CSV table of C-alpha atoms in Angstrom, one decimal:
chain,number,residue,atom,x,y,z
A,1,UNK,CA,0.9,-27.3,-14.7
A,2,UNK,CA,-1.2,-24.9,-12.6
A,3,UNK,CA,-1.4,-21.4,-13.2
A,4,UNK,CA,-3.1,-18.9,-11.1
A,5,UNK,CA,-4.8,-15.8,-13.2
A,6,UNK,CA,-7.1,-17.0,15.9
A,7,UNK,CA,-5.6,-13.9,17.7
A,8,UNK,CA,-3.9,-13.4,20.2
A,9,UNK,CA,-2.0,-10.0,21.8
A,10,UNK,CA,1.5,-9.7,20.8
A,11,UNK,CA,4.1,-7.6,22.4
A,12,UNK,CA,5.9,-5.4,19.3
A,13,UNK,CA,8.2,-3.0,19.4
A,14,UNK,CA,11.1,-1.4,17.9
A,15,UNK,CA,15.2,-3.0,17.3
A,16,UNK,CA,15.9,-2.0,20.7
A,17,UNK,CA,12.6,-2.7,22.0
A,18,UNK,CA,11.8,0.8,22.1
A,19,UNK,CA,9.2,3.2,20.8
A,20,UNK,CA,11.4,5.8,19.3
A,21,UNK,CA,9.8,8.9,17.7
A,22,UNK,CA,11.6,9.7,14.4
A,23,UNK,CA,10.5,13.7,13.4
A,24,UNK,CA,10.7,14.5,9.5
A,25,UNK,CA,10.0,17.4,7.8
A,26,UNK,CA,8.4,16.0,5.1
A,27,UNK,CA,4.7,17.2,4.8
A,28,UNK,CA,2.9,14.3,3.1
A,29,UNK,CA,0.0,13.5,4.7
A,30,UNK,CA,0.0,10.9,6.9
A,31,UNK,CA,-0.6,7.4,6.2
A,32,UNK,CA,-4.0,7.5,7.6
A,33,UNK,CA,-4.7,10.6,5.2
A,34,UNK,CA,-3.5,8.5,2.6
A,35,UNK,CA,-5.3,5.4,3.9
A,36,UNK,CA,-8.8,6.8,3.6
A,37,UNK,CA,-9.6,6.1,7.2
A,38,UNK,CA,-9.8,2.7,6.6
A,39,UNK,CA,-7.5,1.9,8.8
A,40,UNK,CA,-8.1,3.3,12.6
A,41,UNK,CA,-4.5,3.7,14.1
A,42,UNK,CA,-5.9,4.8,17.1
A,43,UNK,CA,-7.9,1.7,18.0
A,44,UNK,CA,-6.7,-1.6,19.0
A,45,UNK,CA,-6.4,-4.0,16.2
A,46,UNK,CA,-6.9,-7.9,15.7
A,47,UNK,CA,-3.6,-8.8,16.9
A,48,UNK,CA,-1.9,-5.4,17.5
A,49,UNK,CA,-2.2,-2.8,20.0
A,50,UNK,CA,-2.8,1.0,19.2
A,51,UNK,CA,0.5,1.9,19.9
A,52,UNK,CA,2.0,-0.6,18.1
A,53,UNK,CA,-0.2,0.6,15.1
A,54,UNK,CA,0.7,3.7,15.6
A,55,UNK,CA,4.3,2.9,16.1
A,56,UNK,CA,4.4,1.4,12.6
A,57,UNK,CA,2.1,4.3,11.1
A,58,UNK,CA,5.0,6.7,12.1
A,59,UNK,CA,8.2,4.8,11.0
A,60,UNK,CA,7.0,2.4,8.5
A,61,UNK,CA,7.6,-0.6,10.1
A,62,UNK,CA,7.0,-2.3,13.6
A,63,UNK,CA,8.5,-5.8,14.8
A,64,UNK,CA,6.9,-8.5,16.3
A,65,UNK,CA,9.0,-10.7,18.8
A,66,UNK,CA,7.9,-14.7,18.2
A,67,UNK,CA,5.6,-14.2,15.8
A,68,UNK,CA,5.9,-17.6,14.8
A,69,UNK,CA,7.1,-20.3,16.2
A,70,UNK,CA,9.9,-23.0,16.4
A,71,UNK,CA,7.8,-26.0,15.0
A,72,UNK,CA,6.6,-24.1,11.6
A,73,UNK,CA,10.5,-22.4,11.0
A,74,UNK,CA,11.8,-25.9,11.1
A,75,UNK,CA,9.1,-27.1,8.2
A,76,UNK,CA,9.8,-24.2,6.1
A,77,UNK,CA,13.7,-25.0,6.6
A,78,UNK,CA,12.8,-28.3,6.1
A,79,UNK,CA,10.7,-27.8,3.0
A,80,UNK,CA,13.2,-25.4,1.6
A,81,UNK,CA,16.1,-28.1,1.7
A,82,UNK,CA,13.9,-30.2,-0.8
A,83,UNK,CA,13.0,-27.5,-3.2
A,84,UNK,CA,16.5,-26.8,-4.0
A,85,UNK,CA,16.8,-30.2,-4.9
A,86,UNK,CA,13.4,-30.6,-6.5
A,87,UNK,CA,13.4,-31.1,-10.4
A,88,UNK,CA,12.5,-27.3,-11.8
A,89,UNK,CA,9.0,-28.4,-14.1
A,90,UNK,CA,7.9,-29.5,-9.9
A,91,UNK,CA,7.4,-26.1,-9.5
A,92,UNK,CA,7.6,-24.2,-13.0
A,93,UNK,CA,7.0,-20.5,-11.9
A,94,UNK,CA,9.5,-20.8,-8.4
A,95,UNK,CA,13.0,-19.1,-9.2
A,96,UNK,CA,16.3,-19.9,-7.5
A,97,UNK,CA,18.9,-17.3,-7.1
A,98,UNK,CA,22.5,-17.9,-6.7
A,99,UNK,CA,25.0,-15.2,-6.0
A,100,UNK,CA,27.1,-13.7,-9.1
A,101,UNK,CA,30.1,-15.3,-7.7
A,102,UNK,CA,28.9,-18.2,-7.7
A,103,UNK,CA,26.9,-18.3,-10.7
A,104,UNK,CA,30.0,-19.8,-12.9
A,105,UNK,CA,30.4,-22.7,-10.6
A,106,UNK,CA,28.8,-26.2,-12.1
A,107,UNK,CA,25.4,-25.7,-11.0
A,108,UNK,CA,24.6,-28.2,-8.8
A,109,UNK,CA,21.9,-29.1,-6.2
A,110,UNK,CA,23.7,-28.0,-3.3
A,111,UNK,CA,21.8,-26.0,-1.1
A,112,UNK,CA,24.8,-23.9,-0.4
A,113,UNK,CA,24.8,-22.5,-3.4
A,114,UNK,CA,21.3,-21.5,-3.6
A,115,UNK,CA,21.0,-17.5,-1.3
A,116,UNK,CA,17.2,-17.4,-2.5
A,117,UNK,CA,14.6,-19.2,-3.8
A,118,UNK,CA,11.7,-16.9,-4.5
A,119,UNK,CA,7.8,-17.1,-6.3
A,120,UNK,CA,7.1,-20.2,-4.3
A,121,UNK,CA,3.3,-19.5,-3.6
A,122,UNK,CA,2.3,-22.5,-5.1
A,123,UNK,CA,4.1,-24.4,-2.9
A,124,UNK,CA,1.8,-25.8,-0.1
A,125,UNK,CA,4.1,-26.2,2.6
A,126,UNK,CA,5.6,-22.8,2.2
A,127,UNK,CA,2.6,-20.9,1.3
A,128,UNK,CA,1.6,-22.0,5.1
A,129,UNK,CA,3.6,-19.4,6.1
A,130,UNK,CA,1.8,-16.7,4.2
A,131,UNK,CA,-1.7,-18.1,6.0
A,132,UNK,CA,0.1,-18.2,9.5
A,133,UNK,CA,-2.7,-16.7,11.2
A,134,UNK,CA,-0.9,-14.5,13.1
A,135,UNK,CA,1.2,-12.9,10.2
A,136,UNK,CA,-1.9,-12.8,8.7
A,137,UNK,CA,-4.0,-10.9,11.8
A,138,UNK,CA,-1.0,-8.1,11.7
A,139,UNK,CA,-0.7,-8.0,8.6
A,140,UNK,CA,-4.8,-6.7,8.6
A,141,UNK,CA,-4.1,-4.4,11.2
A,142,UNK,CA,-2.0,-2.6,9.0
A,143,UNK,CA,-3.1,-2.7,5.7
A,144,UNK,CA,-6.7,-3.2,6.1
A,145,UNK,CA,-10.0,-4.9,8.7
A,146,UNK,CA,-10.9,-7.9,10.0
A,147,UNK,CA,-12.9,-8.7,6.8
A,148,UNK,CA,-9.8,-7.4,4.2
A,149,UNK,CA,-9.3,-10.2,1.3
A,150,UNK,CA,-5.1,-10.5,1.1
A,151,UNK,CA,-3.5,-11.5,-1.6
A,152,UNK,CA,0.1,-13.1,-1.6
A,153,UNK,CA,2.3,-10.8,-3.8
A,154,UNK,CA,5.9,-11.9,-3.7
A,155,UNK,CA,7.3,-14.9,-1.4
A,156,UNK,CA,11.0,-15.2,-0.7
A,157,UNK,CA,13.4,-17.7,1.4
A,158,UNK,CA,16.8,-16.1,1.5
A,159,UNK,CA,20.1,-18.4,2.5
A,160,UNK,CA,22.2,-15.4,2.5
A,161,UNK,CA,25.5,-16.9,2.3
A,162,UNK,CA,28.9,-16.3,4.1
A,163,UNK,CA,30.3,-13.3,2.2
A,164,UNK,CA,33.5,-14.4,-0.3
A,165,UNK,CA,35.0,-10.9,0.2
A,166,UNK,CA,33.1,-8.9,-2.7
A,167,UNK,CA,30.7,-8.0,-0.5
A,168,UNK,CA,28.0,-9.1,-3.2
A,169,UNK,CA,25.9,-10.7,-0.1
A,170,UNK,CA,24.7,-7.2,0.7
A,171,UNK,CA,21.7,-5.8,-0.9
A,172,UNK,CA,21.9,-1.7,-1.1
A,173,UNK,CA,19.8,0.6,0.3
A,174,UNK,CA,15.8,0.0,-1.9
A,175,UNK,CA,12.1,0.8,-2.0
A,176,UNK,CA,10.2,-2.1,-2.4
A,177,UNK,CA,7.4,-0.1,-4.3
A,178,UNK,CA,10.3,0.1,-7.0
A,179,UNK,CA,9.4,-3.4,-8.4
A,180,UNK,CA,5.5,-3.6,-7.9
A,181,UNK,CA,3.1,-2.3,-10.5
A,182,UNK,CA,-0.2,-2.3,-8.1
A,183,UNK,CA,-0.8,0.3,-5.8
A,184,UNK,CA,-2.1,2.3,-3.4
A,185,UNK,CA,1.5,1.4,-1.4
A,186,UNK,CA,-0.6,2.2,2.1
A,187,UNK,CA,-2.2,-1.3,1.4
A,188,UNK,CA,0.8,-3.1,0.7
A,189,UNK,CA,2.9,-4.4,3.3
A,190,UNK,CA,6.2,-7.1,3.7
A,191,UNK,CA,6.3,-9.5,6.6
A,192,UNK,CA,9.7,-10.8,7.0
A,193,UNK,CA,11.0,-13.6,9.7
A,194,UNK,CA,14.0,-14.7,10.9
A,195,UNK,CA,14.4,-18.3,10.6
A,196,UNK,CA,17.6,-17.9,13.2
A,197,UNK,CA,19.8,-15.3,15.0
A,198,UNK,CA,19.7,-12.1,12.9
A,199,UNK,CA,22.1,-9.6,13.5
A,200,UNK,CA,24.5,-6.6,12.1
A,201,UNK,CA,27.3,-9.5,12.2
A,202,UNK,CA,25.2,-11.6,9.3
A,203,UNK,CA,23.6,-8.8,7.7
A,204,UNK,CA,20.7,-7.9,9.1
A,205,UNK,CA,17.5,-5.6,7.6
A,206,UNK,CA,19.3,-1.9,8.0
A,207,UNK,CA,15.3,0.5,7.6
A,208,UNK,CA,15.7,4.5,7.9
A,209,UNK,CA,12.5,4.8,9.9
A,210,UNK,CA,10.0,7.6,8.6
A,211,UNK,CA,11.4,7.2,5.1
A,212,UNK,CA,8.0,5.9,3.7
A,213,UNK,CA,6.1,8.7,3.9
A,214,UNK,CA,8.4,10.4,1.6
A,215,UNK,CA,8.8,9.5,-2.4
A,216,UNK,CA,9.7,6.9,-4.6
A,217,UNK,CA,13.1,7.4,-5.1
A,218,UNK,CA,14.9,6.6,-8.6
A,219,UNK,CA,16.8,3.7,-8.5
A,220,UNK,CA,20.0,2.4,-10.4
A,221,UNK,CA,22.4,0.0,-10.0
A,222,UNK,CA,24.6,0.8,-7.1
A,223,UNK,CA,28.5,1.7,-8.3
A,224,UNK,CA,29.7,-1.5,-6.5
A,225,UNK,CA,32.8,-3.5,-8.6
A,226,UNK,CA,30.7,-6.7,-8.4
A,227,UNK,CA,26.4,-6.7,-8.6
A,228,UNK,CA,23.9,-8.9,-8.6
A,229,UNK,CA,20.9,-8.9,-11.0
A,230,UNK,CA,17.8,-6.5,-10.3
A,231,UNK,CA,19.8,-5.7,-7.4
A,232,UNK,CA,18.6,-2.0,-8.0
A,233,UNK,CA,19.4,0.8,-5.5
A,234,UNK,CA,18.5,4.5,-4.9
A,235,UNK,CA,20.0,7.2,-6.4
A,236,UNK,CA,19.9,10.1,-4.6
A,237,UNK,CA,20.3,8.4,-1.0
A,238,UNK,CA,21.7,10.9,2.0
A,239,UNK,CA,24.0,8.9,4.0
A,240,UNK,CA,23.4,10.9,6.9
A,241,UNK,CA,20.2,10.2,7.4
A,242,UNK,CA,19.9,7.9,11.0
A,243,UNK,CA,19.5,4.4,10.2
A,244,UNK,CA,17.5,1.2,12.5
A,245,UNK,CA,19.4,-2.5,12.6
A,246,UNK,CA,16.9,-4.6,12.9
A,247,UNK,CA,18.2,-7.8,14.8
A,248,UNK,CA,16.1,-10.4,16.0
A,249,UNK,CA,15.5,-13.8,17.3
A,250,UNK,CA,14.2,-16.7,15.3
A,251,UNK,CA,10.2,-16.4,14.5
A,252,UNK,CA,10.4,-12.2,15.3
A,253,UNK,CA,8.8,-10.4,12.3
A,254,UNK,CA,9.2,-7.4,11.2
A,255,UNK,CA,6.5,-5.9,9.1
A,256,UNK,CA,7.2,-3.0,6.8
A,257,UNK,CA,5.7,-0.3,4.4
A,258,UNK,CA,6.9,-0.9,0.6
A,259,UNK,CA,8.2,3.0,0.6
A,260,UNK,CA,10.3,2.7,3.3
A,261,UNK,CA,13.9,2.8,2.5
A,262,UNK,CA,15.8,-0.4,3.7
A,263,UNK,CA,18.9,-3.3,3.0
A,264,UNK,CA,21.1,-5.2,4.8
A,265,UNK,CA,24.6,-5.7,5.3
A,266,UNK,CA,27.2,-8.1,4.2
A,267,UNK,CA,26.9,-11.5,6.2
A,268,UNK,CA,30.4,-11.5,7.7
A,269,UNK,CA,30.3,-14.7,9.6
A,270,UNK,CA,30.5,-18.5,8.9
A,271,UNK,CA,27.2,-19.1,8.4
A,272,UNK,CA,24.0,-18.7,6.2
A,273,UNK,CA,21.5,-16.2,7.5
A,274,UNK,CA,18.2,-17.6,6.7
A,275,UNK,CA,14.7,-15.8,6.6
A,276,UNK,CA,11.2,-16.2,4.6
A,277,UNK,CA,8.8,-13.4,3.7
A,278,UNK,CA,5.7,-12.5,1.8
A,279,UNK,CA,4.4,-9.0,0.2
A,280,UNK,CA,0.6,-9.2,0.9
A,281,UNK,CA,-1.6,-6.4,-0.6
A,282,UNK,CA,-5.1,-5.9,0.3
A,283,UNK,CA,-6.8,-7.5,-2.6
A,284,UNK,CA,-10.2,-5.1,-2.3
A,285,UNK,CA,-8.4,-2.0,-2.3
A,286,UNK,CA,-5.4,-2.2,-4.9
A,287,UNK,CA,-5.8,-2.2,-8.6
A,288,UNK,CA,-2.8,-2.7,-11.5
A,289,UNK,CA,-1.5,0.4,-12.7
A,290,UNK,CA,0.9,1.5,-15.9
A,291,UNK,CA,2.1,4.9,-14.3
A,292,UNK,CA,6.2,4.4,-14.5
A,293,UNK,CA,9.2,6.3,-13.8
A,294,UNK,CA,12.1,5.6,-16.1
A,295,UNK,CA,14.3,3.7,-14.0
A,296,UNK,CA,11.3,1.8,-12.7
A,297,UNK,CA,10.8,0.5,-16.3
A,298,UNK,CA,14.8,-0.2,-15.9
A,299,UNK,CA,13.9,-2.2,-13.6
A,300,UNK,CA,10.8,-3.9,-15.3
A,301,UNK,CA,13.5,-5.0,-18.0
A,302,UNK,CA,15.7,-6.9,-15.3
A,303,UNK,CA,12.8,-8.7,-13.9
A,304,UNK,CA,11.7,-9.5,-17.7
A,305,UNK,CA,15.0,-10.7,-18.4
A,306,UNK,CA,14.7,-12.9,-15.3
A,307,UNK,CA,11.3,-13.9,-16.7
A,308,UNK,CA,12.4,-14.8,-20.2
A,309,UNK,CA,15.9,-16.9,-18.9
A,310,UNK,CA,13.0,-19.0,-17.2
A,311,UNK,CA,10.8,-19.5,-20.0
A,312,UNK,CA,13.1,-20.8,-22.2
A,313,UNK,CA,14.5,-22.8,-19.5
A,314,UNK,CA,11.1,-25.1,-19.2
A,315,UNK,CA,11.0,-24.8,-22.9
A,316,UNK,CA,7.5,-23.0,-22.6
A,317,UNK,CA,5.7,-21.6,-25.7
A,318,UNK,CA,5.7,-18.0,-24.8
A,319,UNK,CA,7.1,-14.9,-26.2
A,320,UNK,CA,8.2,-12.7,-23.3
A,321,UNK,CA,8.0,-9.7,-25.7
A,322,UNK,CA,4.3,-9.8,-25.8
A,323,UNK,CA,3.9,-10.3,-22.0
A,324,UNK,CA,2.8,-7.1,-19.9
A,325,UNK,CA,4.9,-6.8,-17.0
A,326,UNK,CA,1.7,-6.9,-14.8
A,327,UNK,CA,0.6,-10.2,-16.3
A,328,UNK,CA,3.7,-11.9,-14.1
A,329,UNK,CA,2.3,-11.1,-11.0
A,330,UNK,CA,-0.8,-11.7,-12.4
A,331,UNK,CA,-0.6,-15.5,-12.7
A,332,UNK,CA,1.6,-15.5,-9.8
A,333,UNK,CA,-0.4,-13.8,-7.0
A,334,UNK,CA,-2.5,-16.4,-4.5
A,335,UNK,CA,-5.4,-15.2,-2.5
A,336,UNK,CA,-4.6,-16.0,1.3
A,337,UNK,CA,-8.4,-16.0,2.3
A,338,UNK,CA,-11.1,-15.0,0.0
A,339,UNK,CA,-11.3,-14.8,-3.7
A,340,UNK,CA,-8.9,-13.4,-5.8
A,341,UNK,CA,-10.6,-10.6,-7.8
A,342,UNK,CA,-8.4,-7.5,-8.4
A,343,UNK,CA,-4.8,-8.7,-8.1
């Protein structure tokens, strides 16, 4: 067992391939206050233009039509088909998800069963996707330089499935920031892909643009008859605020801010609604931290439930009681180029 303590110009641009302006009162500084002035918004990056920097400076998350392409979906697809039938000491630290309703079925190693599979960074066919080199030249361009060390934070592959009618394929309204004990959140960023056709029909990401320059809201469970676990959601959320569906076309990515506000739908067709994603933070500029609100540490307690299910699972020798909540992502963090030495 292991245990871990080329550019090119892209064309990017909002849902409706649009630059939209999206005013807020809110008087927190702006991101490239915040930032330090490490990041130059106004300035061509590796991969993206100024506007598109600036685009995503604004509204907390720009979108990348064929970011990556056909060939590499098809692996990941292909690679995801075998973990859900691989034997779980393969990959120890890797968790699969199932939805509530059907977490009383016989557990079996049918892949429709399986809506995530998540923590797969030590996989090496998957972990590809987190070194894609164009995911990766964004993802500098917004949360760091050319020279920036990136660490792999979180890694998901969700097979949102057809929704049974209690509507537990949607995931509510959420800050990211919410589950992640490392800061600053200006250096911490989420690339998400569509592995096919993603659209308000199969629950697409729902973002309410300018939403990450505000708070971190609390979160609770949402007052829904049927949730799933660590499904958290916020609070105090104003339904009137304007809201961005973010469809898009296999290998589009959409990269987004960890504050901003965002879910999706119920998938409502026949069909799974596939995509992978990685949380990168920039590995020379964010440190651990133990500053919590109370529902975060609700949340904490989820994930550690999550955590301890899986220990004695594999049968490990490991009290989860005497595990810090950092130490998790600890072990499970990956550089993606450089050394590891912060995260």
């Amino acid at each position: 067992m292991i245990i871990r303590v080329h550019s090119i110009r892209l064309l990017a641009i909002s849902s409706d391939d649009q630059y939209v302006r999206v005013d807020t009162e809110d008087d927190t500084p702006s991101m490239g206050e915040l930032g330090g002035g490490v990041i130059e918004w106004q300035k061509d990056g590796i991969a993206l233009t100024a506007e598109q920097k600036r685009f995503y400076e604004h509204n907390g998350y720009v979108i990348v039509r064929k970011c990556v392409p056909q060939r590499e979906i098809d692996r990941y697809l292909d690679r995801f088909h075998y973990l859900c039938n691989a034997e779980p000491s393969e990959f120890p630290f890797m968790t699969v998800m199932r939805d509530i309703t059907l977490a009383k079925a016989k557990e079996t190693k049918d892949v429709s069963k399986v809506t995530k599979i998540q923590n797969w960074q030590d996989d090496p066919v998957l972990f590809d996707y987190c070194r894609y080199p164009t995911v990766v030249d964004v993802v500098k361009d917004l949360i760091g330089t050319p020279k920036s060390n990136l660490c792999a934070m979180h890694t998901m592959l969700i097979n949102k499935p057809p929704d049974t009618g209690s509507l537990t394929s949607r995931h509510p309204l959420h800050q990211d920031l919410q589950y992640f004990p490392f800061r600053p959140a200006d250096f911490i960023t989420c690339a998400w892909t569509a592995m096919q056709t993603v659209n308000r029909a199969n629950g697409c990401l729902v973002v309410v643009p300018g939403t990450h320059k505000g708070p971190l809201h609390p979160h609770v469970y949402p007052d829904w008859k049927v949730r799933n676990q660590a499904y958290h959601g916020i609070q105090d959320f104003d339904p009137s605020m304007p809201r961005t569906y973010v469809e898009m076309e296999a290998g589009d990515t959409v990269f987004f801010h960890p504050l901003i506000i965002h879910g999706s739908g119920a998938n409502k067709t026949d069909g799974y609604r596939r995509a992978i994603s990685c949380h990168y933070a920039n590995d020379d500029l964010c440190r651990y931290h133990e500053d919590k609100t109370t529902s975060q540490e609700e949340t904490d307690k989820d994930v550690m439930k999550i955590l301890d299910a899986k220990i004695k699972k594999l049968g490990l020798d490991l009290n989860p009681d005497e595990l810090d909540y950092s130490f998790i992502w600890r072990i499970r963090s990956r550089a993606v180029n450089g050394e590891k030495c912060n995260l």
